[in-house]
Amino acid sequence: EVQLAESGGGLIQPGGSLRLSCAASGFTFDRHAMAWVRHTPGKGLEWLSSMSPGGVNTYSAGSVKGRFIISRDSSKSTVYLQLNSLRADDTAVYFCARGSEKRQLVYDFWGQGTLVTVSS
Amino acid sequence: VLTQSPGTLSLSPGEGATLSCRASQSVYSNSLAWYQQKPGQAPRLLIYDASSRATGIPDRFSGSGSGTDFTLTISRLEPEDFAVYYCHHYGSLPRAFGQGTKVEIK
């Protein structure tokens, strides 16, 4: 059974940093692209960043480029999102998602999300 | 940029629903997906490549369209279909989502 489990969220002060983790199981991790998407009640879903199956190519939304960094560790079947210089409007539920085998940029499995709250 | 309409659709179970997603530029290779999200849950993939149903998705869900105009149709609403629906362009950067259409019970 495919499972994605996010962790690392919490309350952080503006300007701070967090590293989110997404542990994958139930599939061959190296065959799939992975992505991070966040959700806020006001804006809905926002695509943040994705990484190709081998980790060679990464892509990020302009709104977070330079602040959020995606990475993956194949030995641990885990994808990470490093969040830096956090702002109040980064408050959201952060989801990791798996790219499907047929279409790597279509997300067929999602984790349950981890809440990040940026507040002083 | 993807613009979804209407913002909210108020319908009764058994009725049909038509959701629209319009792109500001032509979508490369019809690389448009639809996701369903319920409160407190992760999104669920419904449609990809504008009209291909994802594994396990009932055939009351169908997608259509090309270029800049896309539609998600739910033929007969079941109680579990009341949710927020997002379109997503994945063919080129930025891989944006639309702002969502909420389908609520009338």
Short mmCIF file of C-alpha atoms in Angstrom, two decimals:
data_model
loop_
_atom_site.label_atom_id
_atom_site.label_comp_id
_atom_site.label_asym_id
_atom_site.label_seq_id
_atom_site.Cartn_x
_atom_site.Cartn_y
_atom_site.Cartn_z
CA GLU A 1 0.00 0.00 0.00
CA VAL A 2 1.33 3.39 -1.00
CA GLN A 3 1.86 5.66 1.97
CA LEU A 4 3.26 9.17 2.33
CA ALA A 5 3.75 10.52 5.84
CA GLU A 6 4.69 14.17 6.37
CA SER A 7 6.28 15.47 9.53
CA GLY A 8 8.16 18.50 10.78
CA GLY A 9 5.40 21.10 10.88
CA GLY A 10 4.69 23.29 13.86
CA LEU A 11 4.65 26.83 15.20
CA ILE A 12 7.58 28.98 14.05
CA GLN A 13 8.37 32.67 14.37
CA PRO A 14 8.59 34.92 11.32
CA GLY A 15 12.05 34.74 9.78
CA GLY A 16 12.61 31.23 11.11
CA SER A 17 13.30 27.95 9.32
CA LEU A 18 11.77 24.48 9.30
CA ARG A 19 12.49 21.25 7.48
CA LEU A 20 9.54 19.15 6.44
CA SER A 21 9.96 15.45 5.76
CA CYS A 22 7.83 13.04 3.77
CA ALA A 23 8.54 9.36 4.30
CA ALA A 24 7.38 7.18 1.42
CA SER A 25 6.57 3.47 1.46
CA GLY A 26 4.77 0.86 -0.58
CA PHE A 27 6.35 1.75 -3.94
CA THR A 28 9.72 2.08 -5.65
CA PHE A 29 10.68 5.58 -4.56
CA ASP A 30 13.33 6.16 -7.22
CA ARG A 31 10.84 5.67 -10.05
CA HIS A 32 8.67 8.62 -9.10
CA ALA A 33 8.86 12.38 -9.11
CA MET A 34 7.87 13.96 -5.80
CA ALA A 35 6.31 17.31 -5.08
CA TRP A 36 5.17 19.66 -2.34
CA VAL A 37 1.85 21.51 -2.45
CA ARG A 38 0.32 23.68 0.27
CA HIS A 39 -3.26 24.54 1.13
CA THR A 40 -4.72 27.58 2.81
CA PRO A 41 -8.43 28.26 3.34
CA GLY A 42 -8.16 31.57 1.51
CA LYS A 43 -6.04 30.64 -1.50
CA GLY A 44 -6.73 26.95 -1.92
CA LEU A 45 -3.98 24.72 -3.32
CA GLU A 46 -0.60 26.15 -4.30
CA TRP A 47 2.05 24.09 -6.09
CA LEU A 48 5.44 24.78 -4.49
CA SER A 49 8.17 22.53 -5.79
CA SER A 50 8.90 19.22 -7.48
CA MET A 51 11.87 16.97 -8.07
CA SER A 52 12.44 14.42 -10.84
CA PRO A 53 12.76 10.70 -10.05
CA GLY A 54 16.54 10.73 -9.97
CA GLY A 55 16.71 14.03 -8.18
CA VAL A 56 18.50 15.67 -11.09
CA ASN A 57 15.87 18.27 -11.90
CA THR A 58 14.05 20.51 -9.46
CA TYR A 59 11.42 23.13 -10.10
CA SER A 60 9.94 25.73 -7.77
CA ALA A 61 7.18 28.28 -7.84
CA GLY A 62 8.34 31.85 -8.20
CA SER A 63 6.72 32.78 -4.88
CA VAL A 64 9.07 30.49 -2.93
CA LYS A 65 12.14 30.26 -5.15
CA GLY A 66 15.26 30.91 -3.14
CA ARG A 67 13.42 30.40 0.18
CA PHE A 68 12.12 26.80 -0.11
CA ILE A 69 14.45 23.98 -1.18
CA ILE A 70 13.34 20.50 -2.15
CA SER A 71 15.61 17.48 -1.77
CA ARG A 72 15.33 13.71 -1.57
CA ASP A 73 17.22 10.85 0.08
CA SER A 74 16.73 7.61 -1.83
CA SER A 75 18.33 5.55 0.95
CA LYS A 76 15.53 6.67 3.26
CA SER A 77 12.75 6.97 0.62
CA THR A 78 12.17 10.46 1.92
CA VAL A 79 11.64 13.84 0.31
CA TYR A 80 12.29 17.05 2.19
CA LEU A 81 11.26 20.67 1.94
CA GLN A 82 13.50 23.19 3.67
CA LEU A 83 11.54 26.32 4.52
CA ASN A 84 13.60 29.46 5.14
CA SER A 85 12.80 33.10 5.90
CA LEU A 86 9.27 32.14 6.81
CA ARG A 87 6.51 34.74 6.69
CA ALA A 88 3.00 34.84 8.09
CA ASP A 89 1.54 34.09 4.67
CA ASP A 90 3.45 30.80 4.58
CA THR A 91 1.01 29.51 7.20
CA ALA A 92 -0.63 26.50 5.56
CA VAL A 93 -1.03 22.75 5.52
CA TYR A 94 1.86 21.33 3.51
CA PHE A 95 1.28 18.15 1.48
CA CYS A 96 3.76 15.93 -0.26
CA ALA A 97 2.59 14.13 -3.37
CA ARG A 98 3.82 11.40 -5.66
CA GLY A 99 4.08 11.78 -9.42
CA SER A 100 2.31 8.98 -11.27
CA GLU A 101 4.36 6.53 -13.34
CA LYS A 102 2.52 7.47 -16.53
CA ARG A 103 2.60 11.22 -15.97
CA GLN A 104 5.28 12.30 -13.53
CA LEU A 105 3.74 15.73 -13.05
CA VAL A 106 0.29 14.34 -12.18
CA TYR A 107 -0.01 13.56 -8.48
CA ASP A 108 -1.73 10.26 -7.80
CA PHE A 109 -1.01 9.82 -4.09
CA TRP A 110 -0.85 12.41 -1.37
CA GLY A 111 0.11 12.47 2.27
CA GLN A 112 -2.26 13.76 4.95
CA GLY A 113 -0.36 17.00 5.36
CA THR A 114 1.53 18.79 8.11
CA LEU A 115 0.49 22.17 9.49
CA VAL A 116 2.98 25.04 9.53
CA THR A 117 1.97 28.12 11.51
CA VAL A 118 4.15 31.22 11.22
CA SER A 119 3.41 33.60 14.05
CA SER A 120 5.15 35.55 16.79
CA VAL B 1 -3.13 31.53 -14.63
CA LEU B 2 -6.14 29.24 -14.27
CA THR B 3 -9.56 30.74 -13.53
CA GLN B 4 -12.32 28.45 -12.30
CA SER B 5 -16.02 29.20 -12.41
CA PRO B 6 -18.35 29.35 -10.73
CA GLY B 7 -16.85 29.90 -7.30
CA THR B 8 -19.66 27.95 -5.68
CA LEU B 9 -22.22 25.58 -7.16
CA SER B 10 -25.31 24.78 -5.07
CA LEU B 11 -26.94 21.58 -6.23
CA SER B 12 -28.99 18.65 -4.97
CA PRO B 13 -27.93 14.99 -5.00
CA GLY B 14 -28.82 13.41 -8.32
CA GLU B 15 -28.31 16.64 -10.29
CA GLY B 16 -25.51 17.14 -12.77
CA ALA B 17 -22.61 19.55 -12.25
CA THR B 18 -20.51 21.41 -14.81
CA LEU B 19 -17.30 23.07 -13.62
CA SER B 20 -15.19 25.31 -15.80
CA CYS B 21 -11.46 26.02 -15.87
CA ARG B 22 -10.06 28.65 -18.20
CA ALA B 23 -6.34 29.17 -18.80
CA SER B 24 -4.79 32.52 -19.67
CA GLN B 25 -2.68 30.79 -22.34
CA SER B 26 -3.13 27.61 -24.31
CA VAL B 27 -2.37 24.56 -22.15
CA TYR B 28 0.52 22.57 -23.56
CA SER B 29 -0.58 19.13 -24.79
CA ASN B 30 -3.83 19.30 -22.80
CA SER B 31 -1.79 18.80 -19.62
CA LEU B 32 -4.69 19.61 -17.33
CA ALA B 33 -5.78 17.64 -14.27
CA TRP B 34 -8.70 17.85 -11.87
CA TYR B 35 -8.53 17.12 -8.13
CA GLN B 36 -11.22 16.78 -5.48
CA GLN B 37 -10.59 17.91 -1.92
CA LYS B 38 -12.80 17.47 1.12
CA PRO B 39 -12.30 19.37 4.40
CA GLY B 40 -9.38 18.04 6.41
CA GLN B 41 -8.35 15.62 3.65
CA ALA B 42 -5.67 15.43 1.01
CA PRO B 43 -6.58 16.14 -2.61
CA ARG B 44 -7.63 13.18 -4.77
CA LEU B 45 -6.73 12.89 -8.44
CA LEU B 46 -9.81 12.57 -10.66
CA ILE B 47 -8.79 13.42 -14.24
CA TYR B 48 -5.48 13.91 -16.07
CA ASP B 49 -4.59 14.82 -19.67
CA ALA B 50 -7.87 16.79 -19.65
CA SER B 51 -10.09 13.73 -20.15
CA SER B 52 -8.46 10.55 -18.77
CA ARG B 53 -9.99 9.20 -15.57
CA ALA B 54 -7.57 8.22 -12.83
CA THR B 55 -7.60 4.69 -11.44
CA GLY B 56 -10.71 3.93 -9.42
CA ILE B 57 -12.61 7.09 -10.34
CA PRO B 58 -16.31 6.46 -11.11
CA ASP B 59 -17.47 7.10 -14.65
CA ARG B 60 -19.89 9.80 -13.51
CA PHE B 61 -16.78 12.03 -13.54
CA SER B 62 -15.64 13.16 -16.98
CA GLY B 63 -13.28 15.80 -18.28
CA SER B 64 -13.22 17.58 -21.60
CA GLY B 65 -11.74 20.56 -23.35
CA SER B 66 -8.59 21.74 -25.06
CA GLY B 67 -6.56 24.85 -25.61
CA THR B 68 -7.67 27.29 -22.94
CA ASP B 69 -11.12 25.96 -21.93
CA PHE B 70 -11.67 22.83 -19.88
CA THR B 71 -14.68 21.30 -18.15
CA LEU B 72 -15.24 18.77 -15.39
CA THR B 73 -18.67 17.19 -15.53
CA ILE B 74 -20.26 15.14 -12.76
CA SER B 75 -23.25 13.43 -14.32
CA ARG B 76 -25.26 12.68 -11.17
CA LEU B 77 -24.08 14.00 -7.84
CA GLU B 78 -23.69 11.47 -5.06
CA PRO B 79 -23.57 12.65 -1.42
CA GLU B 80 -19.81 12.02 -1.31
CA ASP B 81 -19.19 14.33 -4.30
CA PHE B 82 -19.85 17.53 -2.36
CA ALA B 83 -16.36 18.99 -2.08
CA VAL B 84 -14.00 21.54 -3.59
CA TYR B 85 -12.62 20.84 -7.07
CA TYR B 86 -9.37 22.22 -8.44
CA CYS B 87 -7.95 22.21 -11.93
CA HIS B 88 -4.17 22.00 -12.31
CA HIS B 89 -1.93 22.82 -15.25
CA TYR B 90 1.21 20.69 -15.23
CA GLY B 91 2.58 21.03 -18.74
CA SER B 92 4.83 24.00 -18.12
CA LEU B 93 6.01 26.25 -15.34
CA PRO B 94 4.46 27.56 -13.18
CA ARG B 95 2.42 24.44 -12.45
CA ALA B 96 -0.54 26.39 -11.15
CA PHE B 97 -3.80 25.33 -9.58
CA GLY B 98 -7.06 27.15 -10.15
CA GLN B 99 -8.67 28.81 -7.14
CA GLY B 100 -11.25 26.03 -6.80
CA THR B 101 -14.99 25.51 -7.22
CA LYS B 102 -16.98 24.45 -4.18
CA VAL B 103 -19.86 22.10 -4.89
CA GLU B 104 -22.27 22.38 -1.98
CA ILE B 105 -25.56 20.78 -1.10
CA LYS B 106 -28.53 22.98 -1.95
#
